[in-house]
Amino acid sequence: MRHLLSTRDLTRDQAIRILDVAEDMADVQNREVKKLPTLRGKTVVNLFFEDSTRTRISFEAAAKRLSADVITFSAKGSSVSKGESLKDTAQTLAAMGADGVVIRHHASGAPQVLAQSDWIDAGVVNAGDGTHEHPTQALLDAFTMRRRLHPGSSRGRDLDGVRVVIVGDILHSRVARSNLWLLRTLGAEVTFVAPATLVPFGVGSWPAEVSFDLDETLRSTRPDVLMMLRIQSERMNAAYFPNAREYARQWGLDDERLTALGPDSIVMHPGPMNRGLEISAAAADSAQSTVLEQVANGVSIRMAVLYLLLSGEREALA
Ligand code: NCD
């Protein structure tokens, strides 16, 4: 594998290999000196055409901890805002000798276009493209689940039989899509819960159960993992639900639902959170919440992915 564009292309063995390498990277994070020399002399460019906090700084930290040279390029303030095309941008990066390109783009499919082009010969990592995929988010989510559910013995394991309920704005969520493919590959069962207006067309052919009733699903599924998604207002040009209070009442994780969930289930959110809308402050800050663990694990996962794609160990993922 030369690129990481989608979790749909990953085999179970490839996925487990990434998660296991991320375990090694997590061990490095616990050392006093958090740096490895592995990517010394390599250049990683972070190409961000869409806003990002977590993902951008996480990739930056990951590349730096592997001793790569890192160039972070956000479209705002660059020639892209003057109308420069993806092709010209890519050729500029190629001329600078980029070995890896991490790209976030508002257009679904942009990372594929870059990977398949002859504009640049770098490993491409999709850091979120439109409403399509966000593979490193799904990998860090799976890593977080595996560590929480198999403490002390997570290496080599998949998520066989784990019950995952994903709630909210499925329609606009690349996180939901990437999670679905990866979770199914790892053996987990996935249920999507959303208002009917936020369920994607064609979901019937996806390997997920679909429900419109959160309380009923929590009762019948008894999930090991409850993943709340952000309402992505920036991708909405119409009213998908009556109002915020109504959404929170029907599909939000409030304190009552948190109590009903029980102490052994975990609560996840990719961030950024709309506290009080899809998740209450108490739920976000509860002992079951893995929100900050997800952020920390994101660095380990991205180190693993950059290492596997760029260190000459690419064949390990082939
Ligand atoms: C997600 C994204 O950008 O797709 N956030 C993230 O990467 N941490 C989800 C979101 O924006 O809601």
JSON list of N, CA, C and O in Angstrom, two decimals, residues 6 19 30 50 52 76 87 97 99 121 161 166 196 198 211 223 225 264 280 291 295:
[
{"chain": "A", "resi": 6, "resn": "SER", "atom": "N", "xyz": [-8.75, 5.35, 2.18]},
{"chain": "A", "resi": 6, "resn": "SER", "atom": "CA", "xyz": [-10.07, 4.91, 2.63]},
{"chain": "A", "resi": 6, "resn": "SER", "atom": "C", "xyz": [-9.88, 3.71, 3.53]},
{"chain": "A", "resi": 6, "resn": "SER", "atom": "O", "xyz": [-8.93, 2.94, 3.36]},
{"chain": "A", "resi": 19, "resn": "LEU", "atom": "N", "xyz": [-2.81, -0.90, 13.84]},
{"chain": "A", "resi": 19, "resn": "LEU", "atom": "CA", "xyz": [-3.14, -0.73, 15.27]},
{"chain": "A", "resi": 19, "resn": "LEU", "atom": "C", "xyz": [-1.99, -1.21, 16.15]},
{"chain": "A", "resi": 19, "resn": "LEU", "atom": "O", "xyz": [-1.68, -0.59, 17.18]},
{"chain": "A", "resi": 30, "resn": "ASN", "atom": "N", "xyz": [5.16, 7.58, 25.89]},
{"chain": "A", "resi": 30, "resn": "ASN", "atom": "CA", "xyz": [5.29, 7.57, 27.35]},
{"chain": "A", "resi": 30, "resn": "ASN", "atom": "C", "xyz": [6.72, 7.79, 27.81]},
{"chain": "A", "resi": 30, "resn": "ASN", "atom": "O", "xyz": [6.97, 7.89, 29.00]},
{"chain": "A", "resi": 50, "resn": "GLU", "atom": "N", "xyz": [-9.38, 22.70, 4.32]},
{"chain": "A", "resi": 50, "resn": "GLU", "atom": "CA", "xyz": [-10.58, 22.86, 5.15]},
{"chain": "A", "resi": 50, "resn": "GLU", "atom": "C", "xyz": [-10.10, 23.07, 6.58]},
{"chain": "A", "resi": 50, "resn": "GLU", "atom": "O", "xyz": [-9.05, 22.56, 6.96]},
{"chain": "A", "resi": 52, "resn": "SER", "atom": "N", "xyz": [-9.37, 22.80, 10.47]},
{"chain": "A", "resi": 52, "resn": "SER", "atom": "CA", "xyz": [-9.09, 21.64, 11.30]},
{"chain": "A", "resi": 52, "resn": "SER", "atom": "C", "xyz": [-8.25, 22.09, 12.48]},
{"chain": "A", "resi": 52, "resn": "SER", "atom": "O", "xyz": [-7.38, 22.94, 12.34]},
{"chain": "A", "resi": 76, "resn": "LYS", "atom": "N", "xyz": [-6.13, 28.85, 3.41]},
{"chain": "A", "resi": 76, "resn": "LYS", "atom": "CA", "xyz": [-6.31, 30.27, 3.69]},
{"chain": "A", "resi": 76, "resn": "LYS", "atom": "C", "xyz": [-4.93, 30.91, 3.79]},
{"chain": "A", "resi": 76, "resn": "LYS", "atom": "O", "xyz": [-4.05, 30.39, 4.45]},
{"chain": "A", "resi": 87, "resn": "LYS", "atom": "N", "xyz": [-3.71, 20.72, -9.04]},
{"chain": "A", "resi": 87, "resn": "LYS", "atom": "CA", "xyz": [-2.58, 20.27, -9.85]},
{"chain": "A", "resi": 87, "resn": "LYS", "atom": "C", "xyz": [-1.35, 21.17, -9.66]},
{"chain": "A", "resi": 87, "resn": "LYS", "atom": "O", "xyz": [-0.26, 20.70, -9.42]},
{"chain": "A", "resi": 97, "resn": "GLY", "atom": "N", "xyz": [10.12, 18.47, -3.14]},
{"chain": "A", "resi": 97, "resn": "GLY", "atom": "CA", "xyz": [10.60, 17.16, -2.68]},
{"chain": "A", "resi": 97, "resn": "GLY", "atom": "C", "xyz": [9.79, 16.53, -1.57]},
{"chain": "A", "resi": 97, "resn": "GLY", "atom": "O", "xyz": [10.35, 15.87, -0.70]},
{"chain": "A", "resi": 99, "resn": "ASP", "atom": "N", "xyz": [7.84, 13.84, 0.38]},
{"chain": "A", "resi": 99, "resn": "ASP", "atom": "CA", "xyz": [7.75, 12.37, 0.35]},
{"chain": "A", "resi": 99, "resn": "ASP", "atom": "C", "xyz": [6.35, 11.91, 0.73]},
{"chain": "A", "resi": 99, "resn": "ASP", "atom": "O", "xyz": [5.89, 10.86, 0.30]},
{"chain": "A", "resi": 121, "resn": "ASP", "atom": "N", "xyz": [4.84, 12.28, -6.77]},
{"chain": "A", "resi": 121, "resn": "ASP", "atom": "CA", "xyz": [5.09, 10.87, -6.49]},
{"chain": "A", "resi": 121, "resn": "ASP", "atom": "C", "xyz": [5.26, 10.67, -4.98]},
{"chain": "A", "resi": 121, "resn": "ASP", "atom": "O", "xyz": [6.27, 10.16, -4.53]},
{"chain": "A", "resi": 161, "resn": "GLY", "atom": "N", "xyz": [-17.54, -8.94, 17.55]},
{"chain": "A", "resi": 161, "resn": "GLY", "atom": "CA", "xyz": [-18.73, -8.94, 18.39]},
{"chain": "A", "resi": 161, "resn": "GLY", "atom": "C", "xyz": [-18.97, -7.66, 19.18]},
{"chain": "A", "resi": 161, "resn": "GLY", "atom": "O", "xyz": [-19.97, -7.56, 19.89]},
{"chain": "A", "resi": 166, "resn": "ILE", "atom": "N", "xyz": [-23.64, 4.44, 16.48]},
{"chain": "A", "resi": 166, "resn": "ILE", "atom": "CA", "xyz": [-23.15, 5.74, 16.01]},
{"chain": "A", "resi": 166, "resn": "ILE", "atom": "C", "xyz": [-24.36, 6.66, 15.79]},
{"chain": "A", "resi": 166, "resn": "ILE", "atom": "O", "xyz": [-25.27, 6.30, 15.04]},
{"chain": "A", "resi": 196, "resn": "ALA", "atom": "N", "xyz": [-34.53, 10.87, 10.37]},
{"chain": "A", "resi": 196, "resn": "ALA", "atom": "CA", "xyz": [-34.61, 10.35, 8.99]},
{"chain": "A", "resi": 196, "resn": "ALA", "atom": "C", "xyz": [-33.95, 11.30, 7.99]},
{"chain": "A", "resi": 196, "resn": "ALA", "atom": "O", "xyz": [-33.38, 10.85, 6.99]},
{"chain": "A", "resi": 198, "resn": "LEU", "atom": "N", "xyz": [-31.25, 12.89, 8.35]},
{"chain": "A", "resi": 198, "resn": "LEU", "atom": "CA", "xyz": [-29.78, 12.85, 8.41]},
{"chain": "A", "resi": 198, "resn": "LEU", "atom": "C", "xyz": [-29.23, 11.45, 8.15]},
{"chain": "A", "resi": 198, "resn": "LEU", "atom": "O", "xyz": [-28.10, 11.14, 8.52]},
{"chain": "A", "resi": 211, "resn": "SER", "atom": "N", "xyz": [-31.60, 3.00, 12.76]},
{"chain": "A", "resi": 211, "resn": "SER", "atom": "CA", "xyz": [-32.72, 3.25, 13.66]},
{"chain": "A", "resi": 211, "resn": "SER", "atom": "C", "xyz": [-32.95, 4.76, 13.77]},
{"chain": "A", "resi": 211, "resn": "SER", "atom": "O", "xyz": [-32.03, 5.55, 13.58]},
{"chain": "A", "resi": 223, "resn": "PRO", "atom": "N", "xyz": [-25.16, -1.10, 23.84]},
{"chain": "A", "resi": 223, "resn": "PRO", "atom": "CA", "xyz": [-23.89, -0.95, 23.14]},
{"chain": "A", "resi": 223, "resn": "PRO", "atom": "C", "xyz": [-22.66, -0.96, 24.06]},
{"chain": "A", "resi": 223, "resn": "PRO", "atom": "O", "xyz": [-22.73, -0.49, 25.19]},
{"chain": "A", "resi": 225, "resn": "VAL", "atom": "N", "xyz": [-20.04, 0.56, 22.80]},
{"chain": "A", "resi": 225, "resn": "VAL", "atom": "CA", "xyz": [-19.51, 1.86, 22.39]},
{"chain": "A", "resi": 225, "resn": "VAL", "atom": "C", "xyz": [-20.65, 2.72, 21.85]},
{"chain": "A", "resi": 225, "resn": "VAL", "atom": "O", "xyz": [-21.40, 2.29, 20.98]},
{"chain": "A", "resi": 264, "resn": "ASP", "atom": "N", "xyz": [-19.87, 0.45, 32.04]},
{"chain": "A", "resi": 264, "resn": "ASP", "atom": "CA", "xyz": [-18.92, -0.32, 31.23]},
{"chain": "A", "resi": 264, "resn": "ASP", "atom": "C", "xyz": [-18.90, 0.09, 29.76]},
{"chain": "A", "resi": 264, "resn": "ASP", "atom": "O", "xyz": [-18.04, -0.34, 29.01]},
{"chain": "A", "resi": 280, "resn": "SER", "atom": "N", "xyz": [-24.09, 16.13, 26.24]},
{"chain": "A", "resi": 280, "resn": "SER", "atom": "CA", "xyz": [-24.13, 17.05, 27.38]},
{"chain": "A", "resi": 280, "resn": "SER", "atom": "C", "xyz": [-22.72, 17.21, 27.92]},
{"chain": "A", "resi": 280, "resn": "SER", "atom": "O", "xyz": [-21.85, 16.36, 27.70]},
{"chain": "A", "resi": 291, "resn": "VAL", "atom": "N", "xyz": [-13.00, 11.08, 24.86]},
{"chain": "A", "resi": 291, "resn": "VAL", "atom": "CA", "xyz": [-12.72, 12.18, 23.93]},
{"chain": "A", "resi": 291, "resn": "VAL", "atom": "C", "xyz": [-11.23, 12.58, 23.92]},
{"chain": "A", "resi": 291, "resn": "VAL", "atom": "O", "xyz": [-10.62, 12.70, 22.86]},
{"chain": "A", "resi": 295, "resn": "VAL", "atom": "N", "xyz": [-7.90, 11.88, 21.17]},
{"chain": "A", "resi": 295, "resn": "VAL", "atom": "CA", "xyz": [-6.93, 12.86, 20.66]},
{"chain": "A", "resi": 295, "resn": "VAL", "atom": "C", "xyz": [-5.50, 12.34, 20.84]},
{"chain": "A", "resi": 295, "resn": "VAL", "atom": "O", "xyz": [-4.68, 12.37, 19.92]}
]
